[in-house]
mmCIF file of C-alpha atoms in Angstrom:
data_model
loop_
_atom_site.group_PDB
_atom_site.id
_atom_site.type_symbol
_atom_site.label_atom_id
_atom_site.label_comp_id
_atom_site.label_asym_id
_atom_site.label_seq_id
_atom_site.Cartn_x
_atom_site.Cartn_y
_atom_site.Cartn_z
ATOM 1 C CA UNK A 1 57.836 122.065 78.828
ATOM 2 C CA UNK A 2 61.795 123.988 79.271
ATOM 3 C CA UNK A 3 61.094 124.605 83.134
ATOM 4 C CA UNK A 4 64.108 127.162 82.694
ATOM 5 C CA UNK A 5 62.117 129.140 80.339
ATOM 6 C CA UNK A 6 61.615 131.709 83.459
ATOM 7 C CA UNK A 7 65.222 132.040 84.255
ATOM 8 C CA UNK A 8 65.993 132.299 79.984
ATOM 9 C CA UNK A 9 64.010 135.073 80.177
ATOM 10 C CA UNK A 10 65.295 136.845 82.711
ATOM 11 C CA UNK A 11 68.829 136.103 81.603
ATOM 12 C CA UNK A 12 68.288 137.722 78.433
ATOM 13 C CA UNK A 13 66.031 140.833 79.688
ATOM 14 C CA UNK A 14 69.214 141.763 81.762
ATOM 15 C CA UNK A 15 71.465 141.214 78.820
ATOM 16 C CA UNK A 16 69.435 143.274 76.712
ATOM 17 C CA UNK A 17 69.372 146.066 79.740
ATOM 18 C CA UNK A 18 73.339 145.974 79.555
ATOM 19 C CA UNK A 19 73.481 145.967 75.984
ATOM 20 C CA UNK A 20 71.079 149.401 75.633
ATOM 21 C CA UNK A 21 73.477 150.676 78.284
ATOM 22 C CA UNK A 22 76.771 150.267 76.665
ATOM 23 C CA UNK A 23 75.657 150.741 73.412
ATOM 24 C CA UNK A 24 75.616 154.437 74.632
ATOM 25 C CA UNK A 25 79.309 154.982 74.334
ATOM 26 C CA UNK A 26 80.555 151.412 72.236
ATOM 27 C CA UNK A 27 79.765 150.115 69.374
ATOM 28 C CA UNK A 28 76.114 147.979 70.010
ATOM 29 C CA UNK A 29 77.490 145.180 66.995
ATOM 30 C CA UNK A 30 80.808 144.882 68.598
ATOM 31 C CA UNK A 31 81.387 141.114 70.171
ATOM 32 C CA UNK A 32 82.983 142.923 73.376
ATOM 33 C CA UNK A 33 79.792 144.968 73.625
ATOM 34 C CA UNK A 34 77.813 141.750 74.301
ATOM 35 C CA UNK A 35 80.650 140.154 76.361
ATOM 36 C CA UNK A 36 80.634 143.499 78.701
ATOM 37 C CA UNK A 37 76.743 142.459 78.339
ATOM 38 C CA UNK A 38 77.534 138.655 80.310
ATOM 39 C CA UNK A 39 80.062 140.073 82.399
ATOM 40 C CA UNK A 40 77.076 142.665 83.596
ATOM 41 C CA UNK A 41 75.130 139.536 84.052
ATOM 42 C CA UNK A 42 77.113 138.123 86.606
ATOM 43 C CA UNK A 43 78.062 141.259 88.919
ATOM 44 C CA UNK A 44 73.867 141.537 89.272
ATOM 45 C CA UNK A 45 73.735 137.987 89.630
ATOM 46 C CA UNK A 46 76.573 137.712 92.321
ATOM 47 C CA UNK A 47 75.384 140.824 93.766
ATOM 48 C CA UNK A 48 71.730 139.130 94.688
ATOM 49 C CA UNK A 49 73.482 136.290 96.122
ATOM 50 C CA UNK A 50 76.066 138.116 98.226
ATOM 51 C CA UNK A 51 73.510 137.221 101.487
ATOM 52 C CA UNK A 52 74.105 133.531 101.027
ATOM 53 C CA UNK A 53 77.700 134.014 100.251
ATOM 54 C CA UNK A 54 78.190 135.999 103.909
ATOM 55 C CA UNK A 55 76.158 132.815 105.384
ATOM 56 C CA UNK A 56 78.360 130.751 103.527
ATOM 57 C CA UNK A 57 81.463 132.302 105.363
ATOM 58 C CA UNK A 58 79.824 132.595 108.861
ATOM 59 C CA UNK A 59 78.593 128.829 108.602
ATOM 60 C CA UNK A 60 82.346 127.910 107.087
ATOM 61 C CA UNK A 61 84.189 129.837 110.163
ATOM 62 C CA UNK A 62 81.621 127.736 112.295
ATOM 63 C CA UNK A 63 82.538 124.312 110.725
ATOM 64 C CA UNK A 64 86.306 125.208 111.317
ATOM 65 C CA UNK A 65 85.827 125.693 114.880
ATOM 66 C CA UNK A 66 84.145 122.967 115.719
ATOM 67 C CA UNK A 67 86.902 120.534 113.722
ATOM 68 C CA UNK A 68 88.603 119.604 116.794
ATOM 69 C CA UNK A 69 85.379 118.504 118.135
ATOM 70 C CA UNK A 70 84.471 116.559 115.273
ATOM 71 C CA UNK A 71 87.490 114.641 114.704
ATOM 72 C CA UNK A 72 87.322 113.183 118.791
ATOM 73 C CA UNK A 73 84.027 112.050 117.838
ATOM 74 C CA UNK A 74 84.931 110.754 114.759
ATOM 75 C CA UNK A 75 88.159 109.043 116.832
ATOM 76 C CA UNK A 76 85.540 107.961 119.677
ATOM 77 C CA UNK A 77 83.385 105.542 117.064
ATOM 78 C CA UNK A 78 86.739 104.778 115.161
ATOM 79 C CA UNK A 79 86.458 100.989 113.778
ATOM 80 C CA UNK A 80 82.555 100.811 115.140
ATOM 81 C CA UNK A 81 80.489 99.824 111.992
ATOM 82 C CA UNK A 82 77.147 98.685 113.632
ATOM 83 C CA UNK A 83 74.216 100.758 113.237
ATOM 84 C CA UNK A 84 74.279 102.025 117.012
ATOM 85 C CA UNK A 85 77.149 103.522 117.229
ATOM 86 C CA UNK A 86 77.161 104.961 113.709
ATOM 87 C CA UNK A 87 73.479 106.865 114.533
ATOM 88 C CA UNK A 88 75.206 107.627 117.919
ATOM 89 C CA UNK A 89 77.976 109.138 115.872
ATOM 90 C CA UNK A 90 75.821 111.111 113.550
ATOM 91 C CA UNK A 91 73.220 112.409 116.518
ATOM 92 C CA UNK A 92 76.527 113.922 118.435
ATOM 93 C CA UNK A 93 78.044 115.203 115.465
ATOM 94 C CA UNK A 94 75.175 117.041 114.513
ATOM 95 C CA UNK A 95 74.692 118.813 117.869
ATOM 96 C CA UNK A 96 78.083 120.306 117.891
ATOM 97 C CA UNK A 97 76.932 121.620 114.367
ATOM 98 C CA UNK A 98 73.608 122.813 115.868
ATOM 99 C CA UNK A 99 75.186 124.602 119.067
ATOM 100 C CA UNK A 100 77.752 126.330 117.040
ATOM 101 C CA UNK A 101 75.111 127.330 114.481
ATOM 102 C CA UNK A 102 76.955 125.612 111.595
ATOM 103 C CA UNK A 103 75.581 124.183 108.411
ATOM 104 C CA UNK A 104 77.777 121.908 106.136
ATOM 105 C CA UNK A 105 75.444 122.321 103.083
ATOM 106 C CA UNK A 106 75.708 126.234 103.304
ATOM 107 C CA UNK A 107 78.694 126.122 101.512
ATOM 108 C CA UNK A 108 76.656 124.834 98.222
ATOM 109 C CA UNK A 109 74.148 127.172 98.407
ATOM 110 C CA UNK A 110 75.667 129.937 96.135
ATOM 111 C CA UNK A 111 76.838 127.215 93.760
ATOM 112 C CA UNK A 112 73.105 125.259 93.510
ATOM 113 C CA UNK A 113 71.576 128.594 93.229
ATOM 114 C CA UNK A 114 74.042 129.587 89.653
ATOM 115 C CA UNK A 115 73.475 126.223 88.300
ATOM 116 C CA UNK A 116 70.394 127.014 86.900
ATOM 117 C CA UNK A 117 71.200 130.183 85.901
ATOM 118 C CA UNK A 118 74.538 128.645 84.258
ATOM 119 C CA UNK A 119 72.511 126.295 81.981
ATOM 120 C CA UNK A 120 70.019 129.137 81.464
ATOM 121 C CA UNK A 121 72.479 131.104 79.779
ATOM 122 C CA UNK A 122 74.084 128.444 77.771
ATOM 123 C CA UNK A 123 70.434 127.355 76.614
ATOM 124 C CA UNK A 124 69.975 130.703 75.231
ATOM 125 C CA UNK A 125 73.362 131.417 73.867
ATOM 126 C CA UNK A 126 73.748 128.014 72.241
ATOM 127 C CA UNK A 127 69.768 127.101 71.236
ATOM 128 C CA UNK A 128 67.969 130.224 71.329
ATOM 129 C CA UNK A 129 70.342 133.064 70.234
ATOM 130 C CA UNK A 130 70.566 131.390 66.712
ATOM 131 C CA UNK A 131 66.480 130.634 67.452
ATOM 132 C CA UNK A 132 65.687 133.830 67.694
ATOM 133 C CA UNK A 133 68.370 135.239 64.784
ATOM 134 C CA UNK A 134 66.010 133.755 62.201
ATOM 135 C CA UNK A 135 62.964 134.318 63.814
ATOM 136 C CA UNK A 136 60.554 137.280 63.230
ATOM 137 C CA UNK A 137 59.534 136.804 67.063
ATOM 138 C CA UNK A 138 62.888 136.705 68.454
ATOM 139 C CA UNK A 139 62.993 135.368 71.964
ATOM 140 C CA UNK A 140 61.180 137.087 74.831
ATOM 141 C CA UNK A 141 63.097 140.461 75.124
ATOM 142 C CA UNK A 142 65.370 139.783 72.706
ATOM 143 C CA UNK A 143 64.244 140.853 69.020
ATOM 144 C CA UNK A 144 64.784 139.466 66.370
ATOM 145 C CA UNK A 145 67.470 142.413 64.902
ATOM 146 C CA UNK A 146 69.166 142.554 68.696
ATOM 147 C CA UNK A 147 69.489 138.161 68.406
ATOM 148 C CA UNK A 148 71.282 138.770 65.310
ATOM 149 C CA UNK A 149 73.622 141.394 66.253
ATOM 150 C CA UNK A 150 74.651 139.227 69.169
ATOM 151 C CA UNK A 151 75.102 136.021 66.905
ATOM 152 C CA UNK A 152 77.050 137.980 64.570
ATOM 153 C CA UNK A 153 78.720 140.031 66.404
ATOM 154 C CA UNK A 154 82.772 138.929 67.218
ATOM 155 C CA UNK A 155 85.940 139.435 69.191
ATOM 156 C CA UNK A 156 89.006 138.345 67.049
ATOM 157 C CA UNK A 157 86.613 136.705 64.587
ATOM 158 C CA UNK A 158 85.092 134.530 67.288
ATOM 159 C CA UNK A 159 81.470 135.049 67.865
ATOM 160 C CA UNK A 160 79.732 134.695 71.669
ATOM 161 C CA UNK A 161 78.595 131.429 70.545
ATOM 162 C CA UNK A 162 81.109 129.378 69.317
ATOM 163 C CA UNK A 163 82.587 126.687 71.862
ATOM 164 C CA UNK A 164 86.211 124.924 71.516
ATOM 165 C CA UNK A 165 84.649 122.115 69.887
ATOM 166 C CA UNK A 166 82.622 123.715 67.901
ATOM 167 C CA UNK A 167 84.950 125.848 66.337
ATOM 168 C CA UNK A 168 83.257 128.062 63.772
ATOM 169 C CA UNK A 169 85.934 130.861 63.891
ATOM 170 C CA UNK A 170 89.051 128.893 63.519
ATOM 171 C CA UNK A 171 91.811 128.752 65.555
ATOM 172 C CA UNK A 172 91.268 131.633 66.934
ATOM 173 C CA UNK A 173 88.236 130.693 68.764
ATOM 174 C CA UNK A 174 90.041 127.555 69.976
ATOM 175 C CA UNK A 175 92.796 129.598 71.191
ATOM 176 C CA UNK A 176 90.496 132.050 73.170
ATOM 177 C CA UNK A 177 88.254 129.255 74.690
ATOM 178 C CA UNK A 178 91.627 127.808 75.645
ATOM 179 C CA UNK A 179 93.297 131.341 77.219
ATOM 180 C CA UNK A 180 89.591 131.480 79.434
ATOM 181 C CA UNK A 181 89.716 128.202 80.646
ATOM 182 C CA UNK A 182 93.346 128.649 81.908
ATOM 183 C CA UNK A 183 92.571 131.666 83.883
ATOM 184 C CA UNK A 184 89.287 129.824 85.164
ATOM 185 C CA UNK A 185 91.753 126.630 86.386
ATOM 186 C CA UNK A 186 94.507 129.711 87.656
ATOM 187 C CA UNK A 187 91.933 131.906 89.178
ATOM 188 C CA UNK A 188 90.067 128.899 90.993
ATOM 189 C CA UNK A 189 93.238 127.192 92.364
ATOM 190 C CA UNK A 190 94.320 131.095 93.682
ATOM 191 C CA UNK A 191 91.130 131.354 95.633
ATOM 192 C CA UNK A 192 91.252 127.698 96.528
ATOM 193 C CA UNK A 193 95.408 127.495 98.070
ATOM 194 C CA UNK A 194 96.100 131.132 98.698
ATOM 195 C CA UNK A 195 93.513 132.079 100.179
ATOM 196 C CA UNK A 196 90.729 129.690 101.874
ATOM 197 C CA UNK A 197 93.759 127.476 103.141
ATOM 198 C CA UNK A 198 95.308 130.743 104.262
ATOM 199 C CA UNK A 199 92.432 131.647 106.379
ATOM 200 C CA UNK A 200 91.729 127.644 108.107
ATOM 201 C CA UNK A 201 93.325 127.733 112.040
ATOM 202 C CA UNK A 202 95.589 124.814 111.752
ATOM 203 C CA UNK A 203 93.232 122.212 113.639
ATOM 204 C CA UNK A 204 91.017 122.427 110.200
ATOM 205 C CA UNK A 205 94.152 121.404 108.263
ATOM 206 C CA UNK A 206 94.249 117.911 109.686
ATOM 207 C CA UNK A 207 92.258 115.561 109.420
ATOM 208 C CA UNK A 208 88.902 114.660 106.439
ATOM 209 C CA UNK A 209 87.996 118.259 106.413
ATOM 210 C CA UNK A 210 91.874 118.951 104.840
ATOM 211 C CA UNK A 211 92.005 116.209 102.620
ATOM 212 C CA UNK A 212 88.255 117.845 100.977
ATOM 213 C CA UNK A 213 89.905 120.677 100.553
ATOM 214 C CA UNK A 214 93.205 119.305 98.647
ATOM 215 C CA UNK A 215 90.715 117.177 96.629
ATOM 216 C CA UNK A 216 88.661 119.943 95.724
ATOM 217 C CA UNK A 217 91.986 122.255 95.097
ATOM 218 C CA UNK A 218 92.711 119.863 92.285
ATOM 219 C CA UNK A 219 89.330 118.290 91.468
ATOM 220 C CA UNK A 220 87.904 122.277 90.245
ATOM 221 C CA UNK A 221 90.387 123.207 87.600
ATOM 222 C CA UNK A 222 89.955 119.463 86.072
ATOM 223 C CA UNK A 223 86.267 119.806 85.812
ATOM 224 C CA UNK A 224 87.273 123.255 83.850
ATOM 225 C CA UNK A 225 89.348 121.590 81.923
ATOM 226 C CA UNK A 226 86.532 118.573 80.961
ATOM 227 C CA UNK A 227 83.704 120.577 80.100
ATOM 228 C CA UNK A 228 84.845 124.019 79.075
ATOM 229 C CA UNK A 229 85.796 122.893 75.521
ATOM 230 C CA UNK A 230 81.932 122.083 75.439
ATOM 231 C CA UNK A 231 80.780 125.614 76.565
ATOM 232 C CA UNK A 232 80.172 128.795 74.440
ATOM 233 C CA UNK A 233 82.508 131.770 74.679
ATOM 234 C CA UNK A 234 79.735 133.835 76.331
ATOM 235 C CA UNK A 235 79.283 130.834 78.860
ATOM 236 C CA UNK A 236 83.061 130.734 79.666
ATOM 237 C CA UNK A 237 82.628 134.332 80.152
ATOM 238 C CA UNK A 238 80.144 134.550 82.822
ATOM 239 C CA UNK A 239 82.205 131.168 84.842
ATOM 240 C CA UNK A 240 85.365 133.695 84.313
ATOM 241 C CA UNK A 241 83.963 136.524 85.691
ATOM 242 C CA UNK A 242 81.710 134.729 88.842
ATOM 243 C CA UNK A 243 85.699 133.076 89.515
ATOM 244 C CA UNK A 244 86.731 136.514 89.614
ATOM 245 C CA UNK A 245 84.293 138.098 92.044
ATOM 246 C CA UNK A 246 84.930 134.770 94.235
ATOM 247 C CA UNK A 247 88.672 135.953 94.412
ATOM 248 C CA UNK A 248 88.075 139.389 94.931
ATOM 249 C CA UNK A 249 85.265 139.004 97.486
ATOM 250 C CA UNK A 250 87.148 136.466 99.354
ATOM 251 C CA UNK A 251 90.371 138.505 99.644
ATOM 252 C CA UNK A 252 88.411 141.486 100.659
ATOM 253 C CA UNK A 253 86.686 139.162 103.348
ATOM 254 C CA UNK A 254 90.092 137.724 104.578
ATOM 255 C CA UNK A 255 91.878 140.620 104.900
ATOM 256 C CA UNK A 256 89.431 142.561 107.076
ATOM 257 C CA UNK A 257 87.794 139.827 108.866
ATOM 258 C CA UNK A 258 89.836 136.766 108.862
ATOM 259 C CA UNK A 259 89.312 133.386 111.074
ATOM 260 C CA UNK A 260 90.532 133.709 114.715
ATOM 261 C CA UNK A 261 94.224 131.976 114.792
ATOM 262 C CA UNK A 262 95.126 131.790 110.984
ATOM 263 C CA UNK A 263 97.549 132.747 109.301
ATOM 264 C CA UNK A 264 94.991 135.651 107.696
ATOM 265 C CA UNK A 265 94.928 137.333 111.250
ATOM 266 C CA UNK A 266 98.574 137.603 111.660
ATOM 267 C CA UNK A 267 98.823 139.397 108.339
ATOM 268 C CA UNK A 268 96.507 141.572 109.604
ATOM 269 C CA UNK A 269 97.977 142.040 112.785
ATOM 270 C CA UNK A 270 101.074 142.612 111.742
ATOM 271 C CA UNK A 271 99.374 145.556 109.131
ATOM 272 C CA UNK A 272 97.440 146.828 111.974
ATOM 273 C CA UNK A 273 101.211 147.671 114.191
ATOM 274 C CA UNK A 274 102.379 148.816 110.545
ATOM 275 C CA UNK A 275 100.088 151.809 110.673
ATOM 276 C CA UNK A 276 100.512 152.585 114.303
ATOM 277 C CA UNK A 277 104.366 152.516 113.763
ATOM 278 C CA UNK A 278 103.874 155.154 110.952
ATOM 279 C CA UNK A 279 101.598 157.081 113.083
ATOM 280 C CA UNK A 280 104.311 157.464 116.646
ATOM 281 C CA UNK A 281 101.979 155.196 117.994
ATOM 282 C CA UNK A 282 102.949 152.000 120.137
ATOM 283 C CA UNK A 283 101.873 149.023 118.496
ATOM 284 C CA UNK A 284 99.525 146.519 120.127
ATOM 285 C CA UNK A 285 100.219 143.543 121.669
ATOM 286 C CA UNK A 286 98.320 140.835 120.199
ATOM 287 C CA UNK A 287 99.032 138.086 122.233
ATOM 288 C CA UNK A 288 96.503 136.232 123.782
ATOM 289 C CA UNK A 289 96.729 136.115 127.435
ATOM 290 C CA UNK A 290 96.131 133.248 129.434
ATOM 291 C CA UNK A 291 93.329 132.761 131.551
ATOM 292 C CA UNK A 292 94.166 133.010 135.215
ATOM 293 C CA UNK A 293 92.674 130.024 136.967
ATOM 294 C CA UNK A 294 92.003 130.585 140.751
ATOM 295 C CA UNK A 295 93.104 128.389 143.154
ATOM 296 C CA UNK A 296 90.957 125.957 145.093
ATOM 297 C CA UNK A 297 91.239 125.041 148.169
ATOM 298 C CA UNK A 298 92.218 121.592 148.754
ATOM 299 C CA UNK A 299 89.575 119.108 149.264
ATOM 300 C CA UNK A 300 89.723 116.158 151.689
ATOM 301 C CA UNK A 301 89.310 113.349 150.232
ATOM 302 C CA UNK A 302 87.314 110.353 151.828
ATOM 303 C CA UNK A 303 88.301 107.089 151.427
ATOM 304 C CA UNK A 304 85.146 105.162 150.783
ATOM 305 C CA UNK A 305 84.803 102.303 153.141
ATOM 306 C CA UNK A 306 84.688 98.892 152.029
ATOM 307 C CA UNK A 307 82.696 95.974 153.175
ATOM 308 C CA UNK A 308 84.307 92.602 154.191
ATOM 309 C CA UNK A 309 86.173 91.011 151.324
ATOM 310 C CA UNK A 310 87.482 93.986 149.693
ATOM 311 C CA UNK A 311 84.096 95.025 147.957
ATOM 312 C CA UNK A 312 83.435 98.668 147.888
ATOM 313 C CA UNK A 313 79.943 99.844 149.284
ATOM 314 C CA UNK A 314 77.119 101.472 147.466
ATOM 315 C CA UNK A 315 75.614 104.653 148.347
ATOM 316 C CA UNK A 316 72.694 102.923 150.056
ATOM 317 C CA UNK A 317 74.701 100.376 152.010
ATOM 318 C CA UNK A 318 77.077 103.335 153.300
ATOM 319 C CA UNK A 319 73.711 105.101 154.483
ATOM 320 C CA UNK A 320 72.860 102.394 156.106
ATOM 321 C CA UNK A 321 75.936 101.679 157.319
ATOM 322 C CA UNK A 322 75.968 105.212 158.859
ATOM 323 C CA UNK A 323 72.488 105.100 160.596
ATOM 324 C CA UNK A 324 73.059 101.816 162.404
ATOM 325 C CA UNK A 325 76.669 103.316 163.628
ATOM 326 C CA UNK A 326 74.648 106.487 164.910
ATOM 327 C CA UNK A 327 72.013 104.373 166.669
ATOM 328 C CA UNK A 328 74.932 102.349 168.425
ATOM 329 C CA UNK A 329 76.471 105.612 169.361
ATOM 330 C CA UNK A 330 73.272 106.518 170.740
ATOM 331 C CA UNK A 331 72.511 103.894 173.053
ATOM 332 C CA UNK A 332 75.480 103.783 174.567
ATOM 333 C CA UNK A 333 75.149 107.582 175.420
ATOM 334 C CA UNK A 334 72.024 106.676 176.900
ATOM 335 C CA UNK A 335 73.390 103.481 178.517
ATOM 336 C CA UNK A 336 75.904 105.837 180.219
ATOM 337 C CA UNK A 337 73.251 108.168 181.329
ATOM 338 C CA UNK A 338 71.749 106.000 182.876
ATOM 339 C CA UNK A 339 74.098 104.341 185.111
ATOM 340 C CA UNK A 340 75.037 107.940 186.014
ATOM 341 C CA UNK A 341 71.667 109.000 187.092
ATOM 342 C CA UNK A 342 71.044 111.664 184.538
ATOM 343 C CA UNK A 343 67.801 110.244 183.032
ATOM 344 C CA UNK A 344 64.482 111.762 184.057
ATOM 345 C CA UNK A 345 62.408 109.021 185.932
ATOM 346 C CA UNK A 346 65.319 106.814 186.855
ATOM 347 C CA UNK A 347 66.778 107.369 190.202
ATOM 348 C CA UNK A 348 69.192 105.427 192.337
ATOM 349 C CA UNK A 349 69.139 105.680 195.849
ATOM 350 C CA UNK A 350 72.184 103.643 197.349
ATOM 351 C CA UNK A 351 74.655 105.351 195.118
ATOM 352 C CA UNK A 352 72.616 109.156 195.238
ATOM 353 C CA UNK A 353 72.943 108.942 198.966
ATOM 354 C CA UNK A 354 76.453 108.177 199.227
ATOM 355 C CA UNK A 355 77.579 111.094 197.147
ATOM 356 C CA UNK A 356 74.920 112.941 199.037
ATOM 357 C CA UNK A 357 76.901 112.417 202.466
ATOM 358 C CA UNK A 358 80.507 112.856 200.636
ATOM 359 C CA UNK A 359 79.484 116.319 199.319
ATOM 360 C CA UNK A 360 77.711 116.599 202.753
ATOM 361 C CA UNK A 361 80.806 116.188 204.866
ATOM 362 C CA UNK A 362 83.172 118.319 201.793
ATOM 363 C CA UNK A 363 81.051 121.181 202.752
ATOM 364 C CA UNK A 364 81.192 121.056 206.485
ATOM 365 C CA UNK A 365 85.023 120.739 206.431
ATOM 366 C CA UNK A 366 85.236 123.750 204.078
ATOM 367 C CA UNK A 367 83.524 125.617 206.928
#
């Protein structure tokens, strides 16, 4: 059972749709009729998509700002290798993703989910477009007369089905496989250098999350390179144009909405004073001010007292410490109460009457 029957079907159906539409105003036998088919294809395809590809950006912008975070934890468990620390490691790691909202596998998401269409269309453009050319059933929406103009049908004598390998049209198919791939590996390093590397604040350009995106700067135009002599012209097609609409959507992206302290945002910046210069207007100041800290007030600091021998106290033994000091201080008030008289129920009668007749005889010689 071909569990991408479903997706061949589709495929084709919105081929076929593209095909009836052009076929309006071109001719419907012509090999760039069918290729304006693929490349109609992928803008619906890409266009479905385009809510994973905005996730893919908000997620990326998120993994970028949390870099600096990730590399002090990946510096705090440097050269620990048991299995503590390293499920220590990956619990903290993946709360900074979780409180910045951040997903590393979102960037795969509108990749995994062309894959299948990908092998989809080279299923049906390499198996059942000839299939269905000499069958009376043809293949789903595809009849049997539309299969054949499509198999036929070429662009400089090369037909949508012919791969570099498989060279049925000469050199000239060789040579046009080999002009696509170069503007796949061109197009794809663009996106790649110019413009994500453009648009990373400089704390993502350190560190693993740079040297992923150098490897994959080079690694992408060498897997072009491997398997595109392999893949049908209509196949190299639709990975041109998705390339394409990756560049485009990208730059449109950056330009408007780039990453907070990039190089992207000073571009724009510098665009944004352009326009007010042109217009009279004073240009903005796009500096970022620094945050004014207020000043505390200085606290005393308490030397914490230390038990005999140089050991520093606890909490509890400074408590306690505290209490029996207070319950000295306390008896000795009351000690010197006491001997003063002042204490209900404690009188003394020697001392009381001598004071008695000293105030006695202060008053009479006031008089």
């Amino acid at each position: 059972m071909n569990i991408l029957y479903p997706i061949e079907w589709v495929v084709a159906w919105i081929m076929v749709q593209f095909h009836a539409l052009l076929s309006l105003f071109m001719d419907p036998d012509s090999g760039l009729t069918w290729l304006l088919s693929i490349v109609g294809l992928t803008a619906v395809i890409r266009t479905l998509i385009i809510p994973l590809f905005v996730r893919q950006i908000r997620s990326s912008r998120a993994m970028q700002t949390v870099a600096p975070q990730i590399q002090a934890i990946q510096k705090k468990y440097k050269g620990k290798t048991d299995q503590a620390s390293r499920q220590a490691m990956a619990e903290e790691t993946m709360a900074v993703y979780r409180e910045a909202k951040a997903n590393p596998f979102s960037s795969c998401l509108p990749v995994l989910l062309q894959m299948p269409i990908f092998f989809a269309l080279f299923r049906m453009l390499y198996i059942k477009l000839p299939e269905a050319a000499t069958s009376a059933d043809g293949f789903g929406p595809l009849s049997q007369d539309l299969a054949t103009s499509a198999h036929n049908s070429t662009l400089f004598g090369v037909t949508i089905s012919d791969t570099f390998l498989k060279a049925d049209g000469g050199i000239a198919t060789r040579v046009l496989a080999g002009v696509i791939i170069a503007a796949m590996c061109f197009v794809t390093f663009i996106t790649q250098k110019e413009l994500t590397m453009r648009n990373m604040p400089p704390s993502a350009l350190e560190g693993p999350m740079a040297s992923t995106q150098k490897m994959m700067l080079y690694m992408l135009p060498f897997i072009y390179v491997i398997s595109g002599p392999g893949m049908p012209i209509g196949v190299l097609t639709y990975w041109l144009t998705t390339n394409v609409w990756t560049l485009v959507q990208q730059w449109i992206i950056i330009r408007n909405s780039p990453t907070p302290g990039t190089e992207a945002e000073k571009k724009m910046q510098e665009r944004t004073n352009a326009k007010r210069v042109r217009k009279g207007l004073e240009p903005i100041d796009f500096t970022p001010k620094k945050p004014v800290v207020p000043v505390e007030e200085q606290q005393i600091r308490v030397q914490p007292k230390k038990a005999a021998g140089g050991k520093k106290l606890s909490d509890a033994e400074r408590l306690e410490q505290a209490r029996e000091a207070r319950a000295r201080a306390q008896a000795e008030r009351r000690a010197a109460a006491e001997a003063a008289g002042e204490v209900p129920g404690v009188t003394t009668p020697r001392k009381s009457s001598k004071n008695g007749s000293k105030n006695k005889g202060k008053g009479s010689s006031k008089r």
